[in-house]
Amino acid sequence: MKYPTLILFALAAYALPTLASNDYLWGEIGPNDYKLAKDSVSKAFFVGLVQTKKYVFKQSDNLNALTITAIKVTDKKKSHGATAVLVSGGPGSKGATLKFTSERGYGISDIVEIWGR
């Protein structure tokens, strides 16, 4: 009786990470925050290669620029999604740079929302 249970747990441990999407939230979205940007970040797959893409958010008028309170990244893929890393800026600053990295042989398909006040 122990072996079928162990096999079931092993299969679940193997399958669940591949089904999880890579959604991220840096900071906290407050009730008085404005959506500063909503952009789609995508790059097509290429067989055998890891795809990377850099996303840069800058505000045009630096004197009246709002402060970022949160950055939300939503992965549009259900499996084999790209990872996102906040390289610079982010909550508490006026701009942000994100780097997306796909799994080998897969593309990038994410939505970035930036909130601030």
Short mmCIF file of C-alpha atoms in Angstrom, two decimals:
data_model
loop_
_atom_site.label_atom_id
_atom_site.label_comp_id
_atom_site.label_asym_id
_atom_site.label_seq_id
_atom_site.Cartn_x
_atom_site.Cartn_y
_atom_site.Cartn_z
CA MET A 1 0.00 0.00 0.00
CA LYS A 2 2.89 2.39 0.56
CA TYR A 3 4.28 2.17 -2.96
CA PRO A 4 1.21 3.48 -4.87
CA THR A 5 1.06 6.47 -2.53
CA LEU A 6 4.76 7.20 -3.01
CA ILE A 7 4.40 6.92 -6.78
CA LEU A 8 1.44 9.31 -6.71
CA PHE A 9 3.39 11.88 -4.68
CA ALA A 10 6.40 11.55 -6.99
CA LEU A 11 4.23 12.14 -10.06
CA ALA A 12 2.56 15.15 -8.42
CA ALA A 13 5.94 16.64 -7.47
CA TYR A 14 7.09 16.23 -11.06
CA ALA A 15 3.92 17.53 -12.77
CA LEU A 16 2.93 20.48 -10.58
CA PRO A 17 5.97 22.71 -11.27
CA THR A 18 5.41 22.35 -15.03
CA LEU A 19 1.77 23.40 -14.66
CA ALA A 20 2.48 26.45 -12.53
CA SER A 21 2.71 29.81 -14.24
CA ASN A 22 5.33 32.40 -13.36
CA ASP A 23 3.34 35.35 -11.96
CA TYR A 24 5.16 38.00 -9.94
CA LEU A 25 4.22 40.97 -7.75
CA TRP A 26 6.77 43.43 -6.44
CA GLY A 27 5.32 45.94 -3.97
CA GLU A 28 1.67 46.36 -3.07
CA ILE A 29 -1.24 47.81 -5.07
CA GLY A 30 -3.06 50.31 -2.87
CA PRO A 31 -6.59 51.73 -3.22
CA ASN A 32 -5.28 55.15 -4.32
CA ASP A 33 -2.81 53.86 -6.92
CA TYR A 34 -3.04 54.57 -10.64
CA LYS A 35 -2.14 52.14 -13.39
CA LEU A 36 0.85 53.80 -15.02
CA ALA A 37 1.41 51.21 -17.73
CA LYS A 38 0.09 47.92 -19.06
CA ASP A 39 2.27 46.34 -21.72
CA SER A 40 2.60 42.98 -23.37
CA VAL A 41 6.07 41.44 -23.48
CA SER A 42 6.55 38.66 -26.00
CA LYS A 43 9.20 36.95 -28.02
CA ALA A 44 8.76 33.94 -30.29
CA PHE A 45 10.31 30.59 -29.48
CA PHE A 46 13.27 29.18 -31.32
CA VAL A 47 14.06 25.48 -31.15
CA GLY A 48 16.88 24.74 -28.71
CA LEU A 49 17.49 28.34 -27.60
CA VAL A 50 16.73 30.31 -24.45
CA GLN A 51 15.03 33.63 -25.29
CA THR A 52 15.63 36.79 -23.25
CA LYS A 53 13.94 40.17 -23.43
CA LYS A 54 14.49 43.38 -21.52
CA TYR A 55 11.54 45.63 -20.57
CA VAL A 56 12.26 49.23 -19.56
CA PHE A 57 9.67 51.56 -18.02
CA LYS A 58 10.48 55.29 -18.02
CA GLN A 59 8.21 58.22 -17.41
CA SER A 60 8.52 61.07 -19.90
CA ASP A 61 8.29 64.03 -17.50
CA ASN A 62 10.79 63.36 -14.72
CA LEU A 63 9.67 66.41 -12.66
CA ASN A 64 6.04 65.25 -12.45
CA ALA A 65 6.81 61.53 -12.49
CA LEU A 66 4.81 59.34 -10.14
CA THR A 67 6.45 56.90 -7.74
CA ILE A 68 6.02 53.23 -8.54
CA THR A 69 4.21 51.31 -5.79
CA ALA A 70 3.84 47.91 -7.46
CA ILE A 71 4.84 45.91 -10.52
CA LYS A 72 2.67 42.95 -11.49
CA VAL A 73 3.79 40.40 -14.10
CA THR A 74 1.20 37.92 -15.36
CA ASP A 75 2.37 34.92 -17.36
CA LYS A 76 -0.04 34.19 -20.22
CA LYS A 77 1.29 30.64 -20.59
CA LYS A 78 -0.08 27.88 -18.38
CA SER A 79 3.15 25.89 -18.57
CA HIS A 80 6.74 26.56 -19.60
CA GLY A 81 6.43 30.28 -18.83
CA ALA A 82 9.27 32.74 -18.69
CA THR A 83 10.85 33.96 -15.47
CA ALA A 84 11.07 37.66 -14.69
CA VAL A 85 13.74 39.45 -12.66
CA LEU A 86 13.56 43.05 -11.45
CA VAL A 87 16.98 44.32 -12.53
CA SER A 88 16.71 47.94 -11.39
CA GLY A 89 14.19 50.44 -10.07
CA GLY A 90 10.78 49.21 -9.03
CA PRO A 91 8.65 50.15 -6.01
CA GLY A 92 9.80 53.43 -4.49
CA SER A 93 11.45 54.70 -7.66
CA LYS A 94 10.36 56.46 -10.86
CA GLY A 95 11.34 53.73 -13.35
CA ALA A 96 12.00 50.01 -13.65
CA THR A 97 13.89 47.48 -15.74
CA LEU A 98 12.77 43.85 -15.97
CA LYS A 99 14.55 40.94 -17.65
CA PHE A 100 12.53 37.99 -18.96
CA THR A 101 14.11 34.59 -19.61
CA SER A 102 12.31 31.69 -21.27
CA GLU A 103 12.86 27.99 -20.85
CA ARG A 104 14.99 26.37 -23.55
CA GLY A 105 12.92 25.96 -26.72
CA TYR A 106 10.01 28.13 -25.51
CA GLY A 107 9.04 31.76 -26.01
CA ILE A 108 8.01 34.67 -23.79
CA SER A 109 4.40 35.81 -23.38
CA ASP A 110 3.74 38.04 -20.35
CA ILE A 111 1.75 41.12 -19.34
CA VAL A 112 3.40 43.82 -17.23
CA GLU A 113 1.30 46.23 -15.16
CA ILE A 114 2.94 49.11 -13.30
CA TRP A 115 1.08 50.92 -10.54
CA GLY A 116 2.02 54.17 -8.78
CA ARG A 117 0.93 57.39 -7.11
#
